PDB file of C-alpha atoms in Angstrom:
ATOM      1  CA  MET A   1     -33.113  13.424  78.134  1.00 51.00           C
ATOM      2  CA  ALA A   2     -31.638  14.598  74.847  1.00 52.00           C
ATOM      3  CA  LEU A   3     -32.569  13.132  71.510  1.00 50.00           C
ATOM      4  CA  PHE A   4     -30.130  13.248  68.641  1.00 50.00           C
ATOM      5  CA  HIS A   5     -30.953  12.861  64.983  1.00 48.00           C
ATOM      6  CA  PHE A   6     -28.133  11.888  62.677  1.00 49.00           C
ATOM      7  CA  GLY A   7     -30.180  11.651  59.456  1.00 50.00           C
ATOM      8  CA  LYS A   8     -30.353  14.064  56.580  1.00 44.00           C
ATOM      9  CA  LYS A   9     -30.703  17.711  57.381  1.00 43.00           C
ATOM     10  CA  LYS A  10     -34.090  19.199  56.507  1.00 40.00           C
ATOM     11  CA  GLU A  11     -34.014  21.122  53.280  1.00 39.00           C
ATOM     12  CA  GLU A  12     -34.467  24.832  53.882  1.00 36.00           C
ATOM     13  CA  LYS A  13     -36.737  26.991  51.767  1.00 35.00           C
ATOM     14  CA  LYS A  14     -34.876  28.994  49.203  1.00 33.00           C
ATOM     15  CA  GLY A  15     -35.206  32.773  49.321  1.00 34.00           C
ATOM     16  CA  PRO A  16     -35.466  35.132  46.394  1.00 34.00           C
ATOM     17  CA  ALA A  17     -33.217  34.400  43.456  1.00 34.00           C
ATOM     18  CA  CYS A  18     -30.968  37.426  43.749  1.00 38.00           C
ATOM     19  CA  THR A  19     -27.295  37.757  44.515  1.00 39.00           C
ATOM     20  CA  CYS A  20     -28.095  39.035  48.004  1.00 41.00           C
ATOM     21  CA  ASN A  21     -29.847  35.736  48.756  1.00 40.00           C
ATOM     22  CA  GLY A  22     -32.616  37.728  50.405  1.00 42.00           C
ATOM     23  CA  GLY A  23     -30.165  39.444  52.748  1.00 44.00           C
ATOM     24  CA  CYS A  24     -31.857  42.808  52.375  1.00 43.00           C
ATOM     25  CA  PRO A  25     -32.528  44.059  55.942  1.00 42.00           C
ATOM     26  CA  THR A  26     -35.801  45.898  55.372  1.00 39.00           C
ATOM     27  CA  ALA A  27     -38.645  45.836  52.899  1.00 38.00           C
ATOM     28  CA  GLU A  28     -37.578  49.252  51.594  1.00 42.00           C
ATOM     29  CA  ALA A  29     -33.988  48.077  51.149  1.00 43.00           C
ATOM     30  CA  ALA A  30     -35.219  44.846  49.573  1.00 42.00           C
ATOM     31  CA  GLU A  31     -36.979  46.793  46.827  1.00 44.00           C
ATOM     32  CA  THR A  32     -33.902  48.828  45.940  1.00 44.00           C
ATOM     33  CA  THR A  33     -31.477  45.951  46.445  1.00 43.00           C
ATOM     34  CA  ASP A  34     -33.504  43.549  44.296  1.00 46.00           C
ATOM     35  CA  ALA A  35     -33.436  46.085  41.479  1.00 46.00           C
ATOM     36  CA  CYS A  36     -29.683  46.338  41.832  1.00 48.00           C
ATOM     37  CA  CYS A  37     -29.340  42.546  42.208  1.00 49.00           C
ATOM     38  CA  ALA A  38     -31.007  42.005  38.851  1.00 45.00           C
ATOM     39  CA  GLU A  39     -28.137  43.898  37.258  1.00 45.00           C
ATOM     40  CA  ALA A  40     -25.367  42.552  39.532  1.00 48.00           C
ATOM     41  CA  LYS A  41     -22.354  40.842  38.063  1.00 47.00           C
ATOM     42  CA  ASP A  42     -19.820  38.582  39.751  1.00 48.00           C
ATOM     43  CA  GLY A  43     -22.230  38.024  42.649  1.00 80.00           C
ATOM     44  CA  ILE A  44     -21.881  41.492  44.150  1.00 83.00           C
ATOM     45  CA  CYS A  45     -25.061  43.517  44.191  1.00 87.00           C
ATOM     46  CA  CYS A  46     -23.936  46.398  46.353  1.00 93.00           C
ATOM     47  CA  ILE A  47     -20.915  47.802  48.133  1.00 96.00           C
ATOM     48  CA  LYS A  48     -21.312  50.544  50.721  1.00 97.00           C
ATOM     49  CA  VAL A  49     -18.929  52.560  52.822  1.00 98.00           C
ATOM     50  CA  LEU A  50     -20.492  53.706  56.080  1.00 98.00           C
ATOM     51  CA  GLY A  51     -19.058  56.767  57.755  1.00 97.00           C
ATOM     52  CA  SER A  52     -19.530  60.199  59.220  1.00 94.00           C
ATOM     53  CA  GLY A  53     -17.837  62.015  56.365  1.00 93.00           C
ATOM     54  CA  CYS A  54     -14.414  62.333  58.001  1.00 95.00           C
ATOM     55  CA  LYS A  55     -11.066  62.005  56.237  1.00 97.00           C
ATOM     56  CA  ASN A  56     -10.745  58.291  57.095  1.00 97.00           C
ATOM     57  CA  CYS A  57     -14.218  57.542  55.741  1.00 97.00           C
ATOM     58  CA  HIS A  58     -13.438  59.308  52.470  1.00 97.00           C
ATOM     59  CA  SER A  59     -10.127  57.434  52.248  1.00 98.00           C
ATOM     60  CA  LEU A  60     -11.914  54.078  52.560  1.00 98.00           C
ATOM     61  CA  LEU A  61     -14.459  55.205  49.957  1.00 97.00           C
ATOM     62  CA  GLU A  62     -11.747  56.137  47.449  1.00 98.00           C
ATOM     63  CA  ASN A  63      -9.731  52.983  48.154  1.00 98.00           C
ATOM     64  CA  THR A  64     -12.838  50.837  47.696  1.00 97.00           C
ATOM     65  CA  LYS A  65     -13.664  52.540  44.389  1.00 97.00           C
ATOM     66  CA  GLU A  66     -10.094  51.953  43.245  1.00 97.00           C
ATOM     67  CA  ALA A  67     -10.283  48.255  44.180  1.00 96.00           C
ATOM     68  CA  VAL A  68     -13.607  47.831  42.365  1.00 95.00           C
ATOM     69  CA  ARG A  69     -12.130  49.443  39.234  1.00 95.00           C
ATOM     70  CA  ALA A  70      -8.986  47.297  39.446  1.00 95.00           C
ATOM     71  CA  MET A  71     -11.096  44.138  39.718  1.00 93.00           C
ATOM     72  CA  GLY A  72     -13.168  45.164  36.694  1.00 92.00           C
ATOM     73  CA  LEU A  73     -16.455  45.083  38.605  1.00 89.00           C
ATOM     74  CA  SER A  74     -19.391  47.148  37.406  1.00 89.00           C
ATOM     75  CA  VAL A  75     -20.707  47.985  40.867  1.00 92.00           C
ATOM     76  CA  GLU A  76     -21.134  51.518  42.138  1.00 93.00           C
ATOM     77  CA  VAL A  77     -19.789  52.117  45.641  1.00 97.00           C
ATOM     78  CA  GLU A  78     -22.335  53.951  47.791  1.00 97.00           C
ATOM     79  CA  PHE A  79     -21.302  56.288  50.630  1.00 98.00           C
ATOM     80  CA  VAL A  80     -23.756  56.229  53.551  1.00 97.00           C
ATOM     81  CA  THR A  81     -23.517  59.015  56.139  1.00 97.00           C
ATOM     82  CA  ASP A  82     -27.027  58.792  57.627  1.00 96.00           C
ATOM     83  CA  MET A  83     -26.417  57.703  61.246  1.00 95.00           C
ATOM     84  CA  GLN A  84     -29.804  55.982  61.506  1.00 95.00           C
ATOM     85  CA  LYS A  85     -28.992  53.790  58.511  1.00 96.00           C
ATOM     86  CA  ILE A  86     -25.495  53.117  59.841  1.00 96.00           C
ATOM     87  CA  MET A  87     -26.909  52.014  63.195  1.00 94.00           C
ATOM     88  CA  GLU A  88     -29.241  49.572  61.395  1.00 96.00           C
ATOM     89  CA  TYR A  89     -26.118  47.662  60.343  1.00 97.00           C
ATOM     90  CA  GLY A  90     -24.989  47.458  63.971  1.00 95.00           C
ATOM     91  CA  VAL A  91     -21.779  49.327  63.212  1.00 93.00           C
ATOM     92  CA  MET A  92     -20.232  50.961  66.256  1.00 89.00           C
ATOM     93  CA  SER A  93     -16.907  51.998  64.772  1.00 94.00           C
ATOM     94  CA  MET A  94     -16.366  53.750  61.468  1.00 95.00           C
ATOM     95  CA  PRO A  95     -15.499  53.641  58.676  1.00 97.00           C
ATOM     96  CA  ALA A  96     -17.174  50.366  57.768  1.00 98.00           C
ATOM     97  CA  LEU A  97     -17.406  48.391  54.555  1.00 98.00           C
ATOM     98  CA  VAL A  98     -20.600  46.554  53.604  1.00 97.00           C
ATOM     99  CA  VAL A  99     -20.800  44.009  50.768  1.00 95.00           C
ATOM    100  CA  ASN A 100     -24.177  42.541  49.783  1.00 94.00           C
ATOM    101  CA  GLU A 101     -25.734  44.022  52.926  1.00 95.00           C
ATOM    102  CA  LYS A 102     -23.214  42.344  55.260  1.00 95.00           C
ATOM    103  CA  VAL A 103     -20.609  44.251  57.263  1.00 96.00           C
ATOM    104  CA  VAL A 104     -17.200  42.881  56.275  1.00 96.00           C
ATOM    105  CA  SER A 105     -14.936  45.456  57.917  1.00 96.00           C
ATOM    106  CA  MET A 106     -15.284  48.194  60.507  1.00 95.00           C
ATOM    107  CA  GLY A 107     -13.011  50.648  62.231  1.00 96.00           C
ATOM    108  CA  LYS A 108     -10.234  50.324  59.640  1.00 96.00           C
ATOM    109  CA  VAL A 109      -9.105  52.352  56.664  1.00 97.00           C
ATOM    110  CA  LEU A 110      -8.328  49.560  54.238  1.00 97.00           C
ATOM    111  CA  LYS A 111      -5.974  50.187  51.335  1.00 98.00           C
ATOM    112  CA  ALA A 112      -7.206  49.330  47.832  1.00 97.00           C
ATOM    113  CA  ALA A 113      -5.144  46.122  47.813  1.00 97.00           C
ATOM    114  CA  ASP A 114      -6.661  45.142  51.179  1.00 97.00           C
ATOM    115  CA  VAL A 115     -10.188  45.691  49.822  1.00 96.00           C
ATOM    116  CA  GLU A 116      -9.372  43.506  46.804  1.00 96.00           C
ATOM    117  CA  THR A 117      -7.979  40.780  49.067  1.00 95.00           C
ATOM    118  CA  LEU A 118     -11.068  40.967  51.267  1.00 94.00           C
ATOM    119  CA  LEU A 119     -13.435  40.695  48.297  1.00 93.00           C
ATOM    120  CA  HIS A 120     -11.509  37.690  46.981  1.00 92.00           C
ATOM    121  CA  LYS A 121     -11.502  36.101  50.445  1.00 91.00           C
ATOM    122  CA  ILE A 122     -15.303  36.328  50.718  1.00 86.00           C
ATOM    123  CA  GLY A 123     -15.670  34.747  47.300  1.00 82.00           C
ATOM    124  CA  PHE A 124     -15.680  37.473  44.665  1.00 79.00           C
TER     125      PHE A 124
END
């Protein structure tokens, strides 16, 4: 027998007041991300390109930097090549783009305009 409740939804506890909304995957990352979140503007605390260091990965890195500059954001784009860290994101195909600790694209070399469109689409 199933019971249904159509009343108000329980209010969830709020996480830390940072732009990541507590989305930092590990305690170590939380420390560094919170520091970066305190200085974040436009709601973006970090942008990362994950890759092995190949030509496609470098292309996505450069295109992402170009998009960030064009949008006037003051966020540094980090390039992560450590396979252990990449696997922690669950990425199986590279290059990948991570915004605020969430994978938003993988396996594609996005052009700068595509990165801008993607950032606008996710609310930035």
